[in-house]
Amino acid sequence: MADISQQKKLLRQRFLAQRRALPAEERQRRCSLITENLIGSDIYRQCGTLLLYISTPLEIDTFSILHKAQKDGKRIACPRCISADGLMTFHVIDSPEQLQTGSYGIMEPPESLPQAENTADALCILPALACDRIGLRLGYGKGYYDRFLAGFCGVSAVLCYGDALLDSLPHDRYDRHADWLVNEHGIFPCPVNVTEV
């Protein structure tokens, strides 16, 4: 049997191809439903700070979430990758115009903006190519979010298309699960008793 990294690599290829094949109108429809399900939830209403990834064209759109959070008066912080260390910091933004192209060609806040501190009241939105029913994510393999979540005390929610939800994903002891799963069908709590391999 292939090792975990090889299994993940094959799954990434599968779900990247699936996303590329999704028509633009269908992608927009699904993203709108996911946004509605998130912003209509208690976990969104109750958070004071929103830790929000900035989506690329292939990812579930987060710009509509960002604009809604601005209107709702949330403190918004976006990730900045420190590629040399495999670490990620979140910096508070006042406007998406402050973002600039950074690591891996992803829009991110400049280092000069203040880092988000006191994030116990924060909701962290996680990207995923696929996820499973206990909230484990298939990302791009860099491990930034798993490292961040290891020390995060707030609530996390993964955004994932319904047809990218699997019964289980290959994982190891460093993989962290989300507290909630949001897709076009609703928002669902994830079990906390993840079995380590």
Short mmCIF file of C-alpha atoms in Angstrom, two decimals:
data_model
loop_
_atom_site.label_atom_id
_atom_site.label_comp_id
_atom_site.label_asym_id
_atom_site.label_seq_id
_atom_site.Cartn_x
_atom_site.Cartn_y
_atom_site.Cartn_z
CA MET A 1 0.00 0.00 0.00
CA ALA A 2 1.25 3.48 -0.85
CA ASP A 3 2.46 5.57 2.06
CA ILE A 4 0.42 8.48 3.37
CA SER A 5 2.29 11.17 1.40
CA GLN A 6 1.77 9.27 -1.85
CA GLN A 7 -1.92 8.75 -1.09
CA LYS A 8 -2.30 12.47 -0.44
CA LYS A 9 -0.45 13.35 -3.63
CA LEU A 10 -2.83 11.24 -5.72
CA LEU A 11 -5.85 12.73 -3.96
CA ARG A 12 -4.55 16.26 -4.61
CA GLN A 13 -4.26 15.49 -8.31
CA ARG A 14 -7.80 14.10 -8.35
CA PHE A 15 -9.43 17.02 -6.59
CA LEU A 16 -7.43 19.68 -8.42
CA ALA A 17 -8.61 18.16 -11.70
CA GLN A 18 -12.16 18.08 -10.36
CA ARG A 19 -11.99 21.77 -9.49
CA ARG A 20 -10.55 22.74 -12.85
CA ALA A 21 -13.40 20.89 -14.57
CA LEU A 22 -16.09 22.72 -12.58
CA PRO A 23 -17.91 25.27 -14.79
CA ALA A 24 -17.57 28.89 -13.65
CA GLU A 25 -21.31 29.33 -13.10
CA GLU A 26 -21.52 26.21 -10.95
CA ARG A 27 -18.46 27.29 -8.97
CA GLN A 28 -20.05 30.67 -8.30
CA ARG A 29 -23.35 29.05 -7.27
CA ARG A 30 -21.65 26.72 -4.82
CA CYS A 31 -19.43 29.46 -3.38
CA SER A 32 -22.48 31.69 -2.80
CA LEU A 33 -24.24 28.90 -0.88
CA ILE A 34 -21.13 28.20 1.21
CA THR A 35 -20.83 31.91 2.03
CA GLU A 36 -24.49 32.08 3.04
CA ASN A 37 -24.16 29.01 5.25
CA LEU A 38 -21.10 30.42 6.99
CA ILE A 39 -22.33 33.97 7.60
CA GLY A 40 -25.71 32.69 8.76
CA SER A 41 -24.10 30.52 11.44
CA ASP A 42 -23.70 31.10 15.16
CA ILE A 43 -19.94 30.57 14.97
CA TYR A 44 -19.68 33.51 12.55
CA ARG A 45 -22.05 35.75 14.51
CA GLN A 46 -20.25 35.07 17.78
CA CYS A 47 -16.68 35.65 16.60
CA GLY A 48 -15.00 38.99 17.15
CA THR A 49 -12.09 38.23 14.86
CA LEU A 50 -12.18 36.44 11.53
CA LEU A 51 -8.95 34.75 10.39
CA LEU A 52 -9.59 34.47 6.68
CA TYR A 53 -7.54 33.01 3.85
CA ILE A 54 -7.48 34.95 0.58
CA SER A 55 -8.78 32.67 -2.13
CA THR A 56 -7.13 31.93 -5.45
CA PRO A 57 -9.32 31.35 -8.54
CA LEU A 58 -9.39 27.59 -7.92
CA GLU A 59 -10.34 27.89 -4.25
CA ILE A 60 -13.70 28.50 -2.63
CA ASP A 61 -14.18 32.26 -2.83
CA THR A 62 -13.56 34.22 0.38
CA PHE A 63 -13.83 37.78 -0.93
CA SER A 64 -17.60 37.86 -0.40
CA ILE A 65 -17.01 36.67 3.18
CA LEU A 66 -14.40 39.40 3.63
CA HIS A 67 -16.76 42.14 2.41
CA LYS A 68 -19.60 40.90 4.64
CA ALA A 69 -17.28 40.73 7.65
CA GLN A 70 -16.22 44.32 7.00
CA LYS A 71 -19.86 45.44 7.00
CA ASP A 72 -20.48 43.49 10.20
CA GLY A 73 -17.59 45.22 11.97
CA LYS A 74 -15.47 42.10 12.45
CA ARG A 75 -11.74 42.39 12.94
CA ILE A 76 -10.28 40.66 9.88
CA ALA A 77 -6.83 39.13 9.75
CA CYS A 78 -5.31 37.33 6.78
CA PRO A 79 -2.39 34.89 6.63
CA ARG A 80 1.15 35.67 5.64
CA CYS A 81 3.40 32.67 4.93
CA ILE A 82 6.95 32.68 6.24
CA SER A 83 8.13 30.16 3.69
CA ALA A 84 11.61 29.63 5.12
CA ASP A 85 10.17 28.39 8.42
CA GLY A 86 6.93 26.80 7.23
CA LEU A 87 5.11 29.15 9.59
CA MET A 88 2.21 31.51 9.09
CA THR A 89 1.23 34.74 10.81
CA PHE A 90 -2.09 36.58 10.60
CA HIS A 91 -2.11 40.34 10.08
CA VAL A 92 -5.07 42.66 10.61
CA ILE A 93 -6.31 44.41 7.49
CA ASP A 94 -8.72 47.31 7.06
CA SER A 95 -9.25 46.80 3.35
CA PRO A 96 -8.50 44.17 0.67
CA GLU A 97 -6.57 46.91 -1.14
CA GLN A 98 -3.82 46.43 1.45
CA LEU A 99 -3.10 42.93 0.17
CA GLN A 100 -0.14 42.27 -2.09
CA THR A 101 1.24 39.30 -3.98
CA GLY A 102 3.34 37.18 -1.65
CA SER A 103 4.47 33.58 -1.18
CA TYR A 104 3.34 31.13 -3.84
CA GLY A 105 1.69 33.98 -5.78
CA ILE A 106 -1.06 34.29 -3.14
CA MET A 107 -2.39 37.66 -2.02
CA GLU A 108 -1.35 38.38 1.55
CA PRO A 109 -0.96 41.32 3.94
CA PRO A 110 2.40 43.10 4.16
CA GLU A 111 4.58 42.34 7.16
CA SER A 112 4.19 45.96 8.33
CA LEU A 113 0.54 45.47 9.30
CA PRO A 114 -0.07 44.49 12.94
CA GLN A 115 -0.30 40.82 13.80
CA ALA A 116 -3.57 39.54 15.20
CA GLU A 117 -3.20 38.86 18.90
CA ASN A 118 -5.70 37.65 21.51
CA THR A 119 -7.40 35.32 19.05
CA ALA A 120 -9.35 33.27 21.60
CA ASP A 121 -12.55 34.81 20.16
CA ALA A 122 -11.46 34.17 16.58
CA LEU A 123 -13.00 32.04 13.88
CA CYS A 124 -10.32 30.66 11.54
CA ILE A 125 -11.51 29.78 8.03
CA LEU A 126 -9.52 26.93 6.51
CA PRO A 127 -9.04 26.11 2.83
CA ALA A 128 -9.16 22.53 1.58
CA LEU A 129 -9.10 20.58 -1.65
CA ALA A 130 -11.07 17.87 0.14
CA CYS A 131 -11.98 16.98 3.68
CA ASP A 132 -13.50 14.14 5.64
CA ARG A 133 -16.31 13.75 8.14
CA ILE A 134 -14.13 14.37 11.18
CA GLY A 135 -12.80 17.65 9.78
CA LEU A 136 -9.42 16.51 8.51
CA ARG A 137 -8.34 18.49 5.46
CA LEU A 138 -6.44 17.77 2.30
CA GLY A 139 -4.43 20.91 1.60
CA TYR A 140 -1.53 21.62 -0.72
CA GLY A 141 0.97 19.74 1.42
CA LYS A 142 2.93 22.62 2.96
CA GLY A 143 1.54 22.15 6.48
CA TYR A 144 1.07 25.84 7.30
CA TYR A 145 -2.42 25.47 8.74
CA ASP A 146 -1.62 22.31 10.69
CA ARG A 147 1.27 24.12 12.38
CA PHE A 148 -0.90 27.15 13.08
CA LEU A 149 -3.83 25.15 14.46
CA ALA A 150 -1.53 23.31 16.88
CA GLY A 151 -1.36 26.51 18.95
CA PHE A 152 -4.73 28.09 18.09
CA CYS A 153 -7.36 28.37 20.85
CA GLY A 154 -10.29 29.68 18.82
CA VAL A 155 -12.80 27.96 16.54
CA SER A 156 -11.91 26.64 13.08
CA ALA A 157 -14.14 25.94 10.09
CA VAL A 158 -13.12 24.31 6.81
CA LEU A 159 -14.75 25.30 3.51
CA CYS A 160 -15.21 22.34 1.18
CA TYR A 161 -17.42 21.41 -1.74
CA GLY A 162 -19.95 18.67 -0.98
CA ASP A 163 -18.53 16.37 -3.66
CA ALA A 164 -15.07 16.67 -2.09
CA LEU A 165 -16.25 15.28 1.25
CA LEU A 166 -14.83 11.81 1.91
CA ASP A 167 -15.57 9.32 4.65
CA SER A 168 -11.91 9.45 5.68
CA LEU A 169 -8.61 10.91 4.54
CA PRO A 170 -5.12 9.49 5.02
CA HIS A 171 -3.49 11.38 7.88
CA ASP A 172 -0.69 11.34 10.39
CA ARG A 173 -0.27 12.68 13.91
CA TYR A 174 0.60 16.18 12.69
CA ASP A 175 -2.68 16.68 10.82
CA ARG A 176 -5.19 18.87 12.67
CA HIS A 177 -8.92 18.71 12.19
CA ALA A 178 -11.40 21.58 11.91
CA ASP A 179 -14.15 22.13 14.46
CA TRP A 180 -16.76 22.76 11.77
CA LEU A 181 -17.31 21.84 8.13
CA VAL A 182 -19.09 24.25 5.77
CA ASN A 183 -20.26 23.22 2.32
CA GLU A 184 -23.11 24.15 -0.02
CA HIS A 185 -25.48 21.87 1.92
CA GLY A 186 -24.99 23.40 5.37
CA ILE A 187 -22.65 23.72 8.33
CA PHE A 188 -21.78 20.68 10.42
CA PRO A 189 -19.84 20.08 13.67
CA CYS A 190 -16.85 17.75 13.42
CA PRO A 191 -16.11 15.12 16.07
CA VAL A 192 -13.14 15.91 18.27
CA ASN A 193 -11.98 12.34 18.89
CA VAL A 194 -9.58 11.98 15.99
CA THR A 195 -7.73 8.67 16.14
CA GLU A 196 -4.01 9.11 15.67
CA VAL A 197 -2.14 6.67 13.48
#
